[in-house]
Coordinates of C-alpha atoms and ligand atoms in Angstrom, one line a residue:
X1 CA -24.2 13.9 -1.3
X2 CA -21.6 12.5 1.5
X3 CA -18.2 14.2 1.8
X4 CA -15.7 11.6 2.2
X5 CA -13.7 13.2 5.1
X6 CA -10.1 11.8 4.7
X7 CA -8.5 14.4 7.3
X8 CA -11.2 13.2 10.0
X9 CA -10.3 9.3 8.9
X10 CA -6.7 9.6 9.0
X11 CA -6.9 11.6 12.2
X12 CA -8.8 8.1 13.8
X13 CA -6.4 5.8 12.0
X14 CA -3.2 8.0 13.4
X15 CA -4.8 7.6 17.1
X16 CA -5.4 3.4 16.6
X17 CA -1.5 3.6 15.3
X18 CA -0.5 5.6 18.6
X19 CA -2.2 3.4 20.9
X20 CA -0.7 0.2 19.5
X21 CA 3.0 2.0 19.4
X22 CA 1.9 2.7 23.3
X23 CA 1.4 -0.5 23.6
X24 CA 4.1 -2.0 22.1
X25 CA 6.9 0.7 24.2
X26 CA 4.7 -0.3 27.4
X27 CA 5.6 -3.9 27.0
X28 CA 9.1 -2.8 27.0
X29 CA 9.8 -3.4 23.3
X30 CA 11.6 -0.8 20.8
X31 CA 9.3 1.1 18.9
X32 CA 8.6 1.1 15.0
X33 CA 11.5 2.7 13.0
X34 CA 11.4 4.2 9.7
X35 CA 14.2 5.4 7.7
X36 CA 14.0 7.8 4.3
X37 CA 16.4 8.3 2.0
X38 CA 16.3 11.9 -0.3
X39 CA 18.9 12.5 -2.8
X40 CA 19.3 16.0 -3.8
X41 CA 16.9 19.5 -3.1
X42 CA 14.1 19.0 -4.6
X43 CA 11.8 21.4 -2.3
X44 CA 8.4 19.2 -2.8
X45 CA 10.7 16.1 -1.9
X46 CA 11.9 18.0 1.1
X47 CA 8.5 19.1 2.3
X48 CA 7.2 15.4 1.6
X49 CA 9.6 13.9 3.4
X50 CA 9.5 16.8 6.6
X51 CA 5.7 15.4 6.6
X52 CA 7.1 11.7 7.1
X53 CA 9.0 12.5 9.7
X54 CA 5.8 15.0 11.7
X55 CA 3.6 12.2 11.2
X56 CA 6.2 9.4 12.6
X57 CA 6.7 11.4 15.5
X58 CA 2.5 12.1 16.2
X59 CA 2.6 8.7 16.4
X60 CA 5.4 7.5 18.5
X61 CA 7.0 6.1 15.6
X62 CA 11.0 6.7 15.3
X63 CA 12.3 8.7 11.9
X64 CA 15.9 8.7 10.5
X65 CA 16.2 10.9 7.4
X66 CA 19.5 10.3 5.4
X67 CA 20.0 13.5 3.1
X68 CA 22.3 12.7 0.5
X69 CA 23.5 15.9 -2.1
X70 CA 22.7 16.1 -5.8
X71 CA 25.6 14.5 -6.8
X72 CA 25.5 11.3 -4.9
X73 CA 26.1 8.8 -7.3
X74 CA 24.3 5.6 -7.5
X75 CA 26.7 3.3 -6.1
X76 CA 26.6 5.6 -3.1
X77 CA 22.9 5.6 -2.6
X78 CA 22.8 1.6 -3.0
X79 CA 25.6 1.7 -0.3
X80 CA 23.3 3.8 1.9
X81 CA 20.3 1.5 1.5
X82 CA 22.5 -1.5 2.0
X83 CA 23.7 -0.1 5.0
X84 CA 19.4 0.3 6.2
X85 CA 18.6 -3.2 5.0
X86 CA 21.5 -4.6 7.3
X87 CA 20.6 -2.6 10.3
X88 CA 18.0 -4.7 12.4
X89 CA 16.8 -1.6 14.4
X90 CA 15.2 0.0 11.2
X91 CA 12.2 -1.5 10.1
X92 CA 10.9 0.6 7.4
X93 CA 12.8 2.1 4.3
X94 CA 11.5 4.5 1.3
X95 CA 13.9 6.4 -0.9
X96 CA 12.2 9.5 -1.6
X97 CA 11.0 10.0 -5.4
X98 CA 12.1 11.4 -7.9
X99 CA 15.5 10.4 -8.1
X100 CA 18.1 12.7 -10.3
X101 CA 18.3 11.5 -13.6
X102 CA 21.8 9.9 -13.2
X103 CA 20.3 7.3 -10.8
X104 CA 18.4 4.3 -12.3
X105 CA 15.1 4.4 -10.2
X106 CA 14.5 1.2 -10.7
X107 CA 17.7 -0.5 -9.9
X108 CA 17.4 1.4 -6.6
X109 CA 13.9 0.2 -5.3
X110 CA 15.1 -3.5 -6.4
X111 CA 17.6 -2.7 -4.3
X112 CA 15.9 -2.2 -1.1
X113 CA 15.0 -5.0 1.1
X114 CA 11.2 -6.2 0.5
X115 CA 10.5 -7.0 3.7
X116 CA 11.5 -3.4 4.8
X117 CA 10.1 -1.9 1.6
X118 CA 7.1 0.0 3.0
X119 CA 6.6 2.2 -0.2
X120 CA 5.3 -1.3 -1.9
X121 CA 7.2 -0.2 -4.8
X122 CA 9.8 -3.2 -5.0
X123 CA 8.7 -5.6 -7.8
X124 CA 8.3 -8.4 -5.4
X125 CA 5.7 -6.7 -3.6
X126 CA 3.8 -5.2 -6.5
X127 CA 3.9 -9.1 -7.3
X128 CA 2.3 -10.3 -4.1
X129 CA -0.2 -7.5 -4.2
X130 CA -1.2 -8.6 -7.8
X131 CA -2.0 -12.2 -6.9
X132 CA -3.6 -11.3 -3.5
X133 CA -0.6 -12.0 -0.7
X134 CA 0.0 -10.3 2.5
X135 CA 2.6 -7.7 1.5
X136 CA 2.6 -3.2 1.5
X137 CA 0.4 -1.7 -0.7
X138 CA 1.7 2.0 -2.0
X139 CA 0.3 4.2 0.3
X140 CA -2.3 6.4 -1.8
X141 CA -4.0 3.2 -3.1
X142 CA -3.8 2.0 0.3
X143 CA -5.3 5.1 1.6
X144 CA -8.1 4.7 -1.0
X145 CA -8.8 1.3 0.1
X146 CA -9.5 1.9 3.7
X147 CA -11.4 5.1 2.9
X148 CA -13.7 3.0 0.9
X149 CA -13.8 0.4 3.4
X150 CA -14.3 2.7 6.5
X151 CA -17.5 4.7 4.7
X152 CA -18.7 1.4 3.3
X153 CA -18.7 2.3 -0.1
X154 CA -20.0 -0.9 -2.0
X155 CA -17.5 -1.8 -4.9
X156 CA -18.9 -5.2 -5.4
X157 CA -20.2 -5.3 -9.4
X158 CA -19.7 -1.8 -9.8
X159 CA -18.3 -0.1 -12.7
X160 CA -15.0 1.4 -11.7
X161 CA -13.5 3.8 -13.6
X162 CA -9.8 4.9 -13.1
X163 CA -8.4 7.8 -15.0
X164 CA -4.6 8.0 -15.2
X165 CA -2.2 4.9 -15.4
X166 CA 0.6 5.5 -12.9
X167 CA 3.2 2.8 -11.2
X168 CA 2.3 4.3 -7.7
X169 CA -1.5 5.4 -8.2
X170 CA -3.7 4.3 -11.0
X171 CA -1.8 1.0 -11.6
X172 CA -2.0 -0.3 -8.1
X173 CA -5.6 0.9 -7.8
X174 CA -7.3 -1.4 -11.0
X175 CA -5.4 -4.4 -9.4
X176 CA -6.7 -3.9 -5.9
X177 CA -10.5 -3.0 -7.2
X178 CA -10.2 -5.8 -9.4
X179 CA -9.4 -8.6 -6.8
X180 CA -11.4 -11.3 -5.0
X181 CA -11.6 -9.0 -1.6
X182 CA -13.4 -6.6 0.2
X183 CA -13.4 -3.8 -1.1
X184 CA -12.8 -5.3 -4.6
X185 CA -15.0 -7.6 -6.7
X186 CA -15.1 -4.1 -9.0
X187 CA -15.3 -4.4 -13.2
X188 CA -12.5 -2.1 -13.5
X189 CA -11.4 0.1 -16.5
X190 CA -8.5 1.9 -16.7
X191 CA -8.7 5.0 -19.0
X192 CA -5.1 6.9 -20.1
X193 CA -3.9 10.1 -22.5
X194 CA -5.0 7.3 -25.7
X195 CA -8.6 6.3 -24.4
X196 CA -11.0 7.4 -26.5
X197 CA -14.6 8.2 -26.0
X198 CA -13.7 9.2 -22.3
X199 CA -16.6 10.9 -21.5
X200 CA -18.7 8.0 -22.5
X201 CA -16.8 5.4 -20.0
X202 CA -16.5 7.7 -17.1
X203 CA -20.7 8.8 -17.5
X204 CA -21.3 5.0 -17.2
X205 CA -19.1 4.8 -14.0
X206 CA -20.1 3.9 -10.6
X207 CA -17.1 5.0 -9.3
X208 CA -14.6 7.5 -10.7
X209 CA -10.8 7.1 -9.4
X210 CA -9.2 10.5 -10.4
X211 CA -5.7 10.1 -10.6
X212 CA -4.4 12.0 -14.2
X213 CA -2.7 14.9 -13.1
X214 CA -4.6 17.7 -14.5
X215 CA -6.5 20.6 -12.2
X216 CA -10.4 20.1 -12.4
X217 CA -10.1 17.2 -15.5
X218 CA -13.6 16.0 -14.4
X219 CA -16.5 17.8 -15.0
X220 CA -20.1 17.3 -14.2
X221 CA -20.9 16.5 -17.8
X222 CA -18.5 13.3 -17.4
X223 CA -20.2 11.9 -14.1
X224 CA -23.2 10.1 -13.8
X225 CA -25.6 10.7 -11.0
X226 CA -25.0 9.4 -7.3
X227 CA -21.4 8.3 -8.6
X228 CA -18.6 8.0 -6.0
X229 CA -16.1 10.2 -6.7
X230 CA -12.2 9.8 -5.5
X231 CA -10.1 12.8 -6.5
X232 CA -6.0 11.8 -6.1
X233 CA -5.2 15.0 -7.7
X234 CA -3.3 18.0 -6.2
X235 CA -2.6 21.3 -7.6
X236 CA -1.6 24.6 -6.2
X237 CA -3.3 27.3 -8.2
X238 CA -2.8 31.2 -7.5
X239 CA -5.5 32.7 -5.4
X240 CA -6.2 36.2 -3.9
X241 CA -8.6 35.2 -1.5
X242 CA -6.2 33.3 0.6
X243 CA -3.4 34.6 3.0
X244 CA -0.7 32.1 1.5
X245 CA -1.5 33.7 -1.9
X246 CA -2.8 29.9 -3.6
X247 CA -5.2 27.4 -2.8
X248 CA -5.5 23.8 -3.7
X249 CA -7.9 21.9 -6.1
X250 CA -7.7 18.7 -7.3
X251 CA -8.4 16.4 -10.7
X252 CA -12.3 17.1 -10.3
X253 CA -14.0 20.2 -10.8
X254 CA -15.3 19.9 -7.2
X255 CA -18.5 22.5 -6.9
X256 CA -20.3 21.1 -10.0
X257 CA -19.1 17.4 -10.0
X258 CA -20.0 17.1 -6.3
X259 CA -24.0 18.5 -6.7
X260 CA -24.6 14.9 -9.0
X261 CA -22.2 12.5 -6.6
X262 CA -23.5 10.4 -3.9
X263 CA -20.2 10.8 -2.0
X264 CA -17.1 12.4 -2.9
X265 CA -13.5 13.3 -1.5
X266 CA -12.5 16.8 -1.1
X267 CA -8.8 18.6 -2.0
X268 CA -7.6 19.1 0.4
X269 CA -8.6 16.8 3.5
X270 CA -9.3 13.8 0.9
X271 CA -6.9 11.4 -0.3
X272 CA -4.0 13.4 0.8
X273 CA -4.2 12.6 4.7
X274 CA -5.1 9.1 3.9
X275 CA -1.7 8.3 2.2
X276 CA -0.2 9.9 4.7
X277 CA -1.2 7.9 7.4
X278 CA -1.0 4.8 5.3
X279 CA 2.8 4.7 5.5
X280 CA 2.5 4.8 9.2
X281 CA 0.0 1.5 8.8
X282 CA 2.7 0.4 6.5
X283 CA 5.6 0.9 9.2
X284 CA 3.6 -0.5 12.2
X285 CA 3.2 -3.6 9.9
X286 CA 6.6 -4.2 8.8
X287 CA 8.0 -3.7 12.8
X288 CA 5.2 -6.8 13.7
X289 CA 6.3 -9.0 10.8
X290 CA 10.0 -8.9 12.5
X291 CA 8.0 -9.8 16.1
X292 CA 6.5 -12.3 14.2
X293 CA 2.8 -10.9 15.0
Ligands
GUN301 N1 7.4 10.3 -4.3 C1 5.9 10.8 -4.6 N2 5.3 9.9 -4.1 C2 6.0 9.1 -3.1 C3 5.8 8.3 -2.2 O1 5.1 7.7 -2.1 N3 6.7 7.3 -2.0 C4 8.4 8.0 -2.6 N4 9.1 7.3 -2.3 N5 8.2 8.9 -3.1 C5 7.4 9.6 -3.3

């Protein structure tokens, strides 16, 4: 069994980005700049945005965070987006999700300038991804594609089963893996809450991408021998064995599934770090576009 080490791979990619940013600055250019908008005081969102700031700093990307109160109106948020859309010094823009209920998320995402949409959530960018044009890939699918590539996991002609159909993981993953590309060329089955005979389907999978958001959902009886397992889940559960009082587990029952798998991502240290670094890759790409690179 091969452990697919997202932490190590992400660290290597961060070094690659850092070197490229250093080169940009050496050439007397300004550094790439990512702006994040955070609306409200959701603690998890606050943590995610702090991670994004820290990640930017670690590679020399400038980051700005626009913190807006929870009673911010949709109009105020759209005005902030408009302001950033028009700021030539800012290359990438993300609006942290979820947004408060009184704000229409789809309207907000569509308002971001597609060339700055480094989350890859704008409908135009999703359309480009779907037909294979160059664009920003959503961070988690992008990170997974990089892992498959760097670990030389052959996807061509393989049966790839995706558990979960979210807009930001399952759906884009199904599109990327079925495209005529490498990684890609897979035969994809997308499973969701209404899927029947789930175990039958997962047992025929060469590759399983688990993104259902249910702790340890995938068990060894669902997996055929030598399958490749990519675990997107991340759940905090109480533990008396750790100092923090909790530990992280994924959508896959790691200990038992790993024994049967040919390769598997751990949680933590698998997909998570790759998702974080993918945003940096997209920000660098956004910067390079403005320089015609
Ligand atoms: N909330 C959870 N994941 C994401 C993400 O990838 N981008 C943004 N903007 N918000 C999120």
